[in-house]
PDB file of C-alpha atoms in Angstrom:
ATOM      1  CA  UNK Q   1     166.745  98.823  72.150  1.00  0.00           C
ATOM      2  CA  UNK Q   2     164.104 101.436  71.960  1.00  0.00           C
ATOM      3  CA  UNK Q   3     163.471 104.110  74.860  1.00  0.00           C
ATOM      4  CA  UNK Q   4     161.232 103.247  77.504  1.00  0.00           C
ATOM      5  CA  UNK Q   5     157.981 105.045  77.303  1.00  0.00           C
ATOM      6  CA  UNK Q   6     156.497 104.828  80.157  1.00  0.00           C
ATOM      7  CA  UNK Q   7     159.648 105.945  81.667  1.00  0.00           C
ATOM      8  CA  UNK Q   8     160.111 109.009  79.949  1.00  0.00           C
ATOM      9  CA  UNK Q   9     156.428 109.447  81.000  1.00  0.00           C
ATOM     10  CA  UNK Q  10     157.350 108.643  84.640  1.00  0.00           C
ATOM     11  CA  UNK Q  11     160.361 111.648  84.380  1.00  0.00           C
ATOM     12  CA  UNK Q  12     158.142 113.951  82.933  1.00  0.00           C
ATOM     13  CA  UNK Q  13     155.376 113.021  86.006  1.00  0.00           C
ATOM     14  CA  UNK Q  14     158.089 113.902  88.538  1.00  0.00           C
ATOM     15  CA  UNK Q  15     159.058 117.084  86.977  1.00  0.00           C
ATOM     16  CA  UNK Q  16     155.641 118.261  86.795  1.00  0.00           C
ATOM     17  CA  UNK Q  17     155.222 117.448  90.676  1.00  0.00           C
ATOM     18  CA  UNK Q  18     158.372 119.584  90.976  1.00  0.00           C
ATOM     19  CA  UNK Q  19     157.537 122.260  89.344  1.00  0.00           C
ATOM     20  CA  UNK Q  20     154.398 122.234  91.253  1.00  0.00           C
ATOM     21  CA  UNK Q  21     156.194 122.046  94.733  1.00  0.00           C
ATOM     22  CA  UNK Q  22     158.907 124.778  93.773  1.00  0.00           C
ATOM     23  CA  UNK Q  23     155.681 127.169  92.435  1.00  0.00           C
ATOM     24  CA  UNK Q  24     153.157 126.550  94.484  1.00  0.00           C
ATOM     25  CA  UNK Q  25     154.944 125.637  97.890  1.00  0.00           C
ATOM     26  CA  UNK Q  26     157.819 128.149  97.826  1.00  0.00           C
ATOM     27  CA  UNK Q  27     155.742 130.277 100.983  1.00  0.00           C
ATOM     28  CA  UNK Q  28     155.800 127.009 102.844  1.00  0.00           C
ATOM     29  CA  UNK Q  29     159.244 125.936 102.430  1.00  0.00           C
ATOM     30  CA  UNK Q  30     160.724 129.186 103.015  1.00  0.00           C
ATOM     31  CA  UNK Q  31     158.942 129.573 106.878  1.00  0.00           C
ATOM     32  CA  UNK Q  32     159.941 126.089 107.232  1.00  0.00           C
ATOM     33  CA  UNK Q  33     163.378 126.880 106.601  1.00  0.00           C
ATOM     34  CA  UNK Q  34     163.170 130.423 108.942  1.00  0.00           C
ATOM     35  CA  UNK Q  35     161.914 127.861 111.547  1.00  0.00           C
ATOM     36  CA  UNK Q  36     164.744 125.586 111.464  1.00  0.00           C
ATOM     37  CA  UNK Q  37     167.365 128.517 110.867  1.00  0.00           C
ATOM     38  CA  UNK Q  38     165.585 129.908 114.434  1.00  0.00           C
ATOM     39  CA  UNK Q  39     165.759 126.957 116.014  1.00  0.00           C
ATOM     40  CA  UNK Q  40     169.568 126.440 115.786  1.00  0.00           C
ATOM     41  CA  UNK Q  41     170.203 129.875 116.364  1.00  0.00           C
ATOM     42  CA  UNK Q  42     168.510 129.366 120.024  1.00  0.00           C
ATOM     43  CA  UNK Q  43     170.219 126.227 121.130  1.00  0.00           C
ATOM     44  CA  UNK Q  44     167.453 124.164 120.033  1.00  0.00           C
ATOM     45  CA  UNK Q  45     167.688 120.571 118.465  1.00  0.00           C
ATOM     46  CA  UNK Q  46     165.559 119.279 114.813  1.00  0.00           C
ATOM     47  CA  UNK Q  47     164.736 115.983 114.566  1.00  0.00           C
ATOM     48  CA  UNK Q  48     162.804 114.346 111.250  1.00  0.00           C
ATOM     49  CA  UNK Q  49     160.425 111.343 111.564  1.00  0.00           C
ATOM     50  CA  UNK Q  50     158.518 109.109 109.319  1.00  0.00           C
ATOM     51  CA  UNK Q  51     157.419 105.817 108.660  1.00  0.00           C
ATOM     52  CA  UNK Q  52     157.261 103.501 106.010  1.00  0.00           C
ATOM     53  CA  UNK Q  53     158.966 105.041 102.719  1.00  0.00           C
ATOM     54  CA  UNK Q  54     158.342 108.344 104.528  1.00  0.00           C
ATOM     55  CA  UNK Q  55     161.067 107.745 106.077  1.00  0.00           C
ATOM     56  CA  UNK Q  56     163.175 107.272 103.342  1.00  0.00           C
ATOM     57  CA  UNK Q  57     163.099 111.680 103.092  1.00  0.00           C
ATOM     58  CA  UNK Q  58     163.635 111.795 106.950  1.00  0.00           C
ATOM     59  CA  UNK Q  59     166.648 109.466 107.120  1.00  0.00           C
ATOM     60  CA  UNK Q  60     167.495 111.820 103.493  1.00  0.00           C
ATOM     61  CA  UNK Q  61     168.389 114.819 105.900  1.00  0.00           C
ATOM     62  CA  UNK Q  62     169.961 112.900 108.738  1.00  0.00           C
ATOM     63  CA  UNK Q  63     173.774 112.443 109.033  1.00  0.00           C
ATOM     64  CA  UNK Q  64     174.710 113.248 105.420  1.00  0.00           C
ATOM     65  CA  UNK Q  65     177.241 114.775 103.141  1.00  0.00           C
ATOM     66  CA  UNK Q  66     175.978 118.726 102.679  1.00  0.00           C
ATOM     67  CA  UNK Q  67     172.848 118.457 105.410  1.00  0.00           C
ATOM     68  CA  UNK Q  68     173.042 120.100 108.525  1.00  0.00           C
ATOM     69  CA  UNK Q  69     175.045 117.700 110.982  1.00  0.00           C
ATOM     70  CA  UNK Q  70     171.728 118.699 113.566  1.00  0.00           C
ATOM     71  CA  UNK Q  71     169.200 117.088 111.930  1.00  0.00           C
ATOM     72  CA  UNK Q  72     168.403 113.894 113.790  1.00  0.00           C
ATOM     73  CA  UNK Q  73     166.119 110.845 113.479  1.00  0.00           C
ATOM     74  CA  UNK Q  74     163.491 110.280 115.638  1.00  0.00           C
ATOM     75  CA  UNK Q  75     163.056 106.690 115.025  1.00  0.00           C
ATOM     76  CA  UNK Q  76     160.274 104.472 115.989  1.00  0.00           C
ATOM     77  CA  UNK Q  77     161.212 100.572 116.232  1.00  0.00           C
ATOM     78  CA  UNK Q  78     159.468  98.751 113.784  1.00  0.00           C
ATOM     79  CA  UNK Q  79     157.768 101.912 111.543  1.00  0.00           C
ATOM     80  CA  UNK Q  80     161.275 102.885 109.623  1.00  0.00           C
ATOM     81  CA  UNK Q  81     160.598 101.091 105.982  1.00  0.00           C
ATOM     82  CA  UNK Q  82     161.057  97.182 106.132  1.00  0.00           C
ATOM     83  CA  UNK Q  83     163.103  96.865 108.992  1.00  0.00           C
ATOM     84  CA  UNK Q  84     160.557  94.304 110.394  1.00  0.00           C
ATOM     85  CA  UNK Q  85     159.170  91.069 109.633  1.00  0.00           C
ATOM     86  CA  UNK Q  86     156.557  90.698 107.978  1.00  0.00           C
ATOM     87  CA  UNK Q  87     156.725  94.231 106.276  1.00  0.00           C
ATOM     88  CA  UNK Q  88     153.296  94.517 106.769  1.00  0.00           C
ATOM     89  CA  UNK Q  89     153.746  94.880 110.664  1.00  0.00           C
ATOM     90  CA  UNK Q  90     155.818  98.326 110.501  1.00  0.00           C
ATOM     91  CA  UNK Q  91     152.151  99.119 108.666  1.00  0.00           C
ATOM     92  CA  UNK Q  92     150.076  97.875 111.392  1.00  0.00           C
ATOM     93  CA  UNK Q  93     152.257 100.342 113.982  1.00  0.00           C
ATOM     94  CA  UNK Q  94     151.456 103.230 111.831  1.00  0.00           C
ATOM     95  CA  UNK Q  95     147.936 102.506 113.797  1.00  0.00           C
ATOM     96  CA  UNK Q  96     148.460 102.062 116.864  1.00  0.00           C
ATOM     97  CA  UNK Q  97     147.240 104.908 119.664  1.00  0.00           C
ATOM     98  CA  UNK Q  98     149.929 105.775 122.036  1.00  0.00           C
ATOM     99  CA  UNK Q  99     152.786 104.527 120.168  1.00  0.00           C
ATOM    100  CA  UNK Q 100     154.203 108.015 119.287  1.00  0.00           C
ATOM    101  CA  UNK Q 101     153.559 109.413 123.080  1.00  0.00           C
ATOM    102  CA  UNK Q 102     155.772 106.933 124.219  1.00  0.00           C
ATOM    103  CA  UNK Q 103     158.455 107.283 122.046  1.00  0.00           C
ATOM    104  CA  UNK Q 104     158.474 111.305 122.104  1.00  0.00           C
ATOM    105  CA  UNK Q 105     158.527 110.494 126.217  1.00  0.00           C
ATOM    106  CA  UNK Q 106     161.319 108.378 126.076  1.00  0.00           C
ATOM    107  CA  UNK Q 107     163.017 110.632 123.288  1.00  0.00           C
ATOM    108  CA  UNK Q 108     165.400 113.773 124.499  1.00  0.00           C
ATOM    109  CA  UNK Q 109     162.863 116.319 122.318  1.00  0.00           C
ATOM    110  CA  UNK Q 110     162.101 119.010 124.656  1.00  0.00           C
ATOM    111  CA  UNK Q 111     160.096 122.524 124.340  1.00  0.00           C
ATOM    112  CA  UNK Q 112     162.126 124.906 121.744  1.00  0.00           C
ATOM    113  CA  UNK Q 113     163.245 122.154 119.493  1.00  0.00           C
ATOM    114  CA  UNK Q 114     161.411 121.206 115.770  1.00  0.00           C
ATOM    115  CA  UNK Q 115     160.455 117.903 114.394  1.00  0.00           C
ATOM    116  CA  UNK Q 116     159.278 117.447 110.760  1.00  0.00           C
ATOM    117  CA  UNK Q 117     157.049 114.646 110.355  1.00  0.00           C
ATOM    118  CA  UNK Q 118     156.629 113.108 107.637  1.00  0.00           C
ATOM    119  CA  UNK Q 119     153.390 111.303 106.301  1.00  0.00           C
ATOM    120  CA  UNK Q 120     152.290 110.808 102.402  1.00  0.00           C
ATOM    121  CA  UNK Q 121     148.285 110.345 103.599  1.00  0.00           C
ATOM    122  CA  UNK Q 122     148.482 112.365 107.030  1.00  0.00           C
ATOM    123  CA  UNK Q 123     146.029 109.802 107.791  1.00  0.00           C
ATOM    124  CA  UNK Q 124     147.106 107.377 110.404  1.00  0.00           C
ATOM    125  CA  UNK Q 125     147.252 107.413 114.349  1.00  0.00           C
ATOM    126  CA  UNK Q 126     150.823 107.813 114.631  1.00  0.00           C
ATOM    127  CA  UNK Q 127     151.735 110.781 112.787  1.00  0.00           C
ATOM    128  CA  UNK Q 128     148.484 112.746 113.972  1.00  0.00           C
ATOM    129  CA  UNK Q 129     149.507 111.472 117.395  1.00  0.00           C
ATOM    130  CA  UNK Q 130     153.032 112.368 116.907  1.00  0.00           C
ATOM    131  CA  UNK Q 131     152.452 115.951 115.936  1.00  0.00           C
ATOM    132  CA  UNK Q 132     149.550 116.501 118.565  1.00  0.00           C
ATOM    133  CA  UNK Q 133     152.397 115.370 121.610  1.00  0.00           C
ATOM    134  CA  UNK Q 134     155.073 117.493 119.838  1.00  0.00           C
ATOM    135  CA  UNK Q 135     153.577 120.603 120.236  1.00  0.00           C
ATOM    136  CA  UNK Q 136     152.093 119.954 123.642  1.00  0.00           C
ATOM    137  CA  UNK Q 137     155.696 119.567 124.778  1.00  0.00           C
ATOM    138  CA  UNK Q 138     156.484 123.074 123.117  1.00  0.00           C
ATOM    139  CA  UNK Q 139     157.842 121.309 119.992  1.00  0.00           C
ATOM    140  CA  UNK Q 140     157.730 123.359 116.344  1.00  0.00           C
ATOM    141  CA  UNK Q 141     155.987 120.993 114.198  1.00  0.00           C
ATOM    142  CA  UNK Q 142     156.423 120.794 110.326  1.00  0.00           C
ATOM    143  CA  UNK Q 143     154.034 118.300 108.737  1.00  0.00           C
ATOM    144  CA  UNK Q 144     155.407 117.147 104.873  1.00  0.00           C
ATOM    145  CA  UNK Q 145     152.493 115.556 103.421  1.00  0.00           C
ATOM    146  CA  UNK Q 146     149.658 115.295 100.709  1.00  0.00           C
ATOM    147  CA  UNK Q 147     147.034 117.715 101.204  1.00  0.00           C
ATOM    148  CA  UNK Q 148     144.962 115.582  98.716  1.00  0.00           C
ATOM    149  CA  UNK Q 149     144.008 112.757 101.457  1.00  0.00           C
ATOM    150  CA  UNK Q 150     142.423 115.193 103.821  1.00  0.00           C
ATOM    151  CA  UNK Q 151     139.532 114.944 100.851  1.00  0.00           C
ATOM    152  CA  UNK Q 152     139.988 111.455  99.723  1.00  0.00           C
ATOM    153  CA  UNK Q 153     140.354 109.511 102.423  1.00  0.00           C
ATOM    154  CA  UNK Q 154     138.839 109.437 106.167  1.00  0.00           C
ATOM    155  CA  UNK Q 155     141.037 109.894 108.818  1.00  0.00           C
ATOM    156  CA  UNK Q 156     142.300 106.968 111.044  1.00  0.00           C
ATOM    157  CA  UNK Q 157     143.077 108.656 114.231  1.00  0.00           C
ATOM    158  CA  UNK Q 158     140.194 109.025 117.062  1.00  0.00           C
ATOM    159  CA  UNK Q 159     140.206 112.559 116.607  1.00  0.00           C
ATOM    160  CA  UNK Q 160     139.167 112.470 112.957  1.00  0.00           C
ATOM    161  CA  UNK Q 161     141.727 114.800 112.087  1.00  0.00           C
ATOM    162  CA  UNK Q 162     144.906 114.456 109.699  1.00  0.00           C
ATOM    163  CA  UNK Q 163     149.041 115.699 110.152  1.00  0.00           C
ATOM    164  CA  UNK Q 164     147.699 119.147 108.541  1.00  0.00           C
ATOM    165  CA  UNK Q 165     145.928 119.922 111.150  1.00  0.00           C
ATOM    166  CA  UNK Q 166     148.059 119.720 114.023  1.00  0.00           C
ATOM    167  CA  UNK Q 167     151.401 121.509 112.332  1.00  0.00           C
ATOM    168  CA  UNK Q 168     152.820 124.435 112.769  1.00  0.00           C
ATOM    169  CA  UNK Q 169     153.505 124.594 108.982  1.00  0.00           C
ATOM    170  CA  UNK Q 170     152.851 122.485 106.484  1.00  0.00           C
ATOM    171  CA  UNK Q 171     154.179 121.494 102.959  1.00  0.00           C
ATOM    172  CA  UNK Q 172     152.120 119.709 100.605  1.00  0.00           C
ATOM    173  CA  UNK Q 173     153.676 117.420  98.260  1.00  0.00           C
ATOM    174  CA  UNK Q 174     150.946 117.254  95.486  1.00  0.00           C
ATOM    175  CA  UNK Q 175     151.053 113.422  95.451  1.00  0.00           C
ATOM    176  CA  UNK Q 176     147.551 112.355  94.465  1.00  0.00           C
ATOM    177  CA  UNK Q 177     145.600 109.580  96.800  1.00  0.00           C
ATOM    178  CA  UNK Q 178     147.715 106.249  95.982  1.00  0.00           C
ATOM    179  CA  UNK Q 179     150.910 107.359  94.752  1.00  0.00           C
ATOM    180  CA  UNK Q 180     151.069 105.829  91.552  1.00  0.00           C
ATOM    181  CA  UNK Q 181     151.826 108.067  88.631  1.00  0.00           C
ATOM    182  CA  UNK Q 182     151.188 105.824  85.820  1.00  0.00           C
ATOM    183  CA  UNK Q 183     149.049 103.197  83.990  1.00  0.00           C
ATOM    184  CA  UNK Q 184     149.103 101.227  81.006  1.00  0.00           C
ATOM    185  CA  UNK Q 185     147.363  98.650  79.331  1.00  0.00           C
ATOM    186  CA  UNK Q 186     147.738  95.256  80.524  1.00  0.00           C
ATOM    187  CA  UNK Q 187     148.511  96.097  83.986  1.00  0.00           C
ATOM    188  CA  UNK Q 188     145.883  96.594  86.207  1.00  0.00           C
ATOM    189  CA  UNK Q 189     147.374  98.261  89.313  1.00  0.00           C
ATOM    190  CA  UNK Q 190     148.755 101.976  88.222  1.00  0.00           C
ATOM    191  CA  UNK Q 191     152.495 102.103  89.616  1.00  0.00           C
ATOM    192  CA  UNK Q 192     155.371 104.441  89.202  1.00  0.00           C
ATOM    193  CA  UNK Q 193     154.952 106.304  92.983  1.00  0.00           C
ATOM    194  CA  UNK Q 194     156.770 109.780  92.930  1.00  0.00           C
ATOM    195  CA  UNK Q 195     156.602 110.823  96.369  1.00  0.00           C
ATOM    196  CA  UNK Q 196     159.775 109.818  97.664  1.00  0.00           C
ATOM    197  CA  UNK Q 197     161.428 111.975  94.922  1.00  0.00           C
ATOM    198  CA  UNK Q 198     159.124 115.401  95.536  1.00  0.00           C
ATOM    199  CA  UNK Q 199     159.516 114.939  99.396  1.00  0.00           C
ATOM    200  CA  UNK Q 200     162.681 114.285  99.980  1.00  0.00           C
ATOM    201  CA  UNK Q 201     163.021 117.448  97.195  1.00  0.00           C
ATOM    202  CA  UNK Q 202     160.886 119.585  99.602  1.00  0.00           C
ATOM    203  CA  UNK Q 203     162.918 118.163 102.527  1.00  0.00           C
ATOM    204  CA  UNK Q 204     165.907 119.469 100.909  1.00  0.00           C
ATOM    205  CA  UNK Q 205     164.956 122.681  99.686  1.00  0.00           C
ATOM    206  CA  UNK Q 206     163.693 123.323 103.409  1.00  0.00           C
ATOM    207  CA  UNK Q 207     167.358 122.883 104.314  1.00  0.00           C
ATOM    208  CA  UNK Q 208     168.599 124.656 101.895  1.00  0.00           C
ATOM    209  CA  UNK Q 209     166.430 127.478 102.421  1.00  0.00           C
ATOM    210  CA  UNK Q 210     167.389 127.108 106.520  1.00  0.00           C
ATOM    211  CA  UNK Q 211     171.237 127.531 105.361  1.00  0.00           C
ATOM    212  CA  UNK Q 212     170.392 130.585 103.751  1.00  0.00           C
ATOM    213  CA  UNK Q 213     168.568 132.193 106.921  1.00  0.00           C
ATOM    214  CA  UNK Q 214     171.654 130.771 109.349  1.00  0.00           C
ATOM    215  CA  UNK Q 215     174.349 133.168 106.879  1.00  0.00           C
ATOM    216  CA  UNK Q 216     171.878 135.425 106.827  1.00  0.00           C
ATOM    217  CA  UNK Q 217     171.655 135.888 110.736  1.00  0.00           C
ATOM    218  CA  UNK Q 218     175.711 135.766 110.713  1.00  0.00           C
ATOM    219  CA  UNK Q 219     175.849 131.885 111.928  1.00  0.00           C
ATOM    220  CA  UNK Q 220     177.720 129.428 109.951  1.00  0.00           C
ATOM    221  CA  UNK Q 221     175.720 126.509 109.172  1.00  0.00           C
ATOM    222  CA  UNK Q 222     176.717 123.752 111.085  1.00  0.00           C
ATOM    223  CA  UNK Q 223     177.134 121.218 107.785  1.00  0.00           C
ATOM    224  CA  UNK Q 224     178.779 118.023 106.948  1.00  0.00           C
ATOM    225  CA  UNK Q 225     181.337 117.290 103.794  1.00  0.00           C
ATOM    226  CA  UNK Q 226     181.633 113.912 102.619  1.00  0.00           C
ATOM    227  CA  UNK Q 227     183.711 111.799 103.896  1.00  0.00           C
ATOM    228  CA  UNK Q 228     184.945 110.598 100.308  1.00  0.00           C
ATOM    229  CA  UNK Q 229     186.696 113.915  99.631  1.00  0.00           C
ATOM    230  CA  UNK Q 230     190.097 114.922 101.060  1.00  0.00           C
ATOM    231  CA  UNK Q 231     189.660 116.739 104.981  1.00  0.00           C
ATOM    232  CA  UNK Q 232     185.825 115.612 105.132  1.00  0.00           C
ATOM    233  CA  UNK Q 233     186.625 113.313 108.425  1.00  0.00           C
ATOM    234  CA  UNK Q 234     188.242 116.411 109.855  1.00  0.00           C
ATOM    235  CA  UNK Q 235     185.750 118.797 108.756  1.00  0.00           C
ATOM    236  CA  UNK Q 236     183.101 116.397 110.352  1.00  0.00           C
ATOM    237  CA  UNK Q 237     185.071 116.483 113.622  1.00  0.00           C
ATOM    238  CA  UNK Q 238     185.654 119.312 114.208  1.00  0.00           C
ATOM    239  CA  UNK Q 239     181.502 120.234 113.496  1.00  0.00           C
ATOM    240  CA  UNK Q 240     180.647 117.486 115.867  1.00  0.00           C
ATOM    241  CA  UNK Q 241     182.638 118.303 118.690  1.00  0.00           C
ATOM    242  CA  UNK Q 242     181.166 121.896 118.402  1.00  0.00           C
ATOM    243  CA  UNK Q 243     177.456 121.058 118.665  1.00  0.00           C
ATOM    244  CA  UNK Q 244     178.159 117.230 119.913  1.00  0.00           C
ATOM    245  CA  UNK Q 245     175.119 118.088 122.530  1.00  0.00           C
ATOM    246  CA  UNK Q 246     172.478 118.070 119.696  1.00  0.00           C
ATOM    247  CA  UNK Q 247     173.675 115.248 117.981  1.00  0.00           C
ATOM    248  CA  UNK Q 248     172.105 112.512 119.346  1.00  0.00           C
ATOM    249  CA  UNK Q 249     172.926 109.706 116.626  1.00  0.00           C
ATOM    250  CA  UNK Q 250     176.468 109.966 117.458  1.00  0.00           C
ATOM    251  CA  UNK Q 251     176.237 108.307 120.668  1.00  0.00           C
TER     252      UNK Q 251
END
């Protein structure tokens, strides 16, 4: 059997976006790391949101071998991927004003902590909503998204505006309007998306980039081991009963 083509074409798509990110985004990724690294040197929590197959790069930093055990999901019933029926509902959500003020009410985020948000087109109500409440509670916001929509598409929030504009910082992903890095003849929808790779990427290198500003400030970096390797449980332990009060998918 031959190689695949169109996915050697695919690989070579997401390397390019890579590239991109690492080049072009390295400014962005390194305040969002300071912002974390200041954030859990001053008590504060981080929490990571997104719907749809964003949240496939939020749940990416939450609760993981070699992430920082702090990171927590701030999850909205019904918005994270297909956990609803019909799919197309958790799409619907993404829509719908006040959704996001009632779940940061009803969520223990409070002034000093950071939430990265998450959204591929920036575009809906509930992001824009979600990053507009954040920082009016005193929240550092970090928006993950494609600055590309903001001059494709309209916005779909009352306030005309996209995630970009209401975040602290913001790191663009590159992914161009429809996240679909291929076509071919004989198909007539292009397919292949790459965003979940290049964000949860970015995502990554924002933590890894936060690790290096914790050392840096003398502070150990409050990380997780697997669980599959020998002492991991105990590691894990002994990390969550020192900074059990931020962790709030524990309980």
């Amino acid at each position: 059997m031959s190689d695949s083509k169109l996915a050697g074409q695919f690989f070579d798509a997401a390397i390019g976006l890579l590239e991109r990110v690492r080049d072009e985004e390295a400014g962005s990724i390194a305040a969002a790391g300071a912002a974390i690294a200041e954030t859990v040197a001053a008590g504060g929590r981080l929490f990571a949101f997104g719907a749809g197959h964003s949240s496939l790069a939020a749940q990416d930093v939450v609760y993981r071998a070699g992430g920082l055990a702090l990171m927590n999901l701030l999850a909205v019933p019904g918005t994270v991927g297909v956990d609803v029926m019909p799919a197309t509902l958790g799409s619907a959500l993404e829509r719908v004003d006040g959704l996001a003020s009632a779940v940061l009410d009803s969520s223990p985020a409070r002034a000093g902590d950071l939430l990265v948000i998450i959204s591929l087109s920036g575009r809906n109500a509930l992001p824009v909503e979600m990053a507009q409440n954040a920082r009016a509670l005193g929240l550092t916001v970090v928006g993950v998204t494609s600055v590309a929509y903001t001059t494709g598409t309209k916005s779909r929030h009352v306030s005309g505006g996209f995630l970009r504009d209401h975040c602290d910082i913001v790191l663009d992903s590159k992914i161009a309007i429809g996240d679909a890095e291929l076509r071919t003849e004989g198909v007539e929808a292009p397919f292949a998306p790459a965003s979940t790779v290049v964000t949860s990427a970015l995502m990554q290198a924002m933590m890894a980039t936060a690790a290096e500003e914790l050392v840096a400030r003398g502070i150990e970096p409050p990380l997780l081991r697997s669980g599959n390797v020998d002492g991991g449980h105990e590691w894990n332990g002994r990390v969550m009963r020192e900074y059990g009060d931020r962790v709030f998918y524990r309980h």
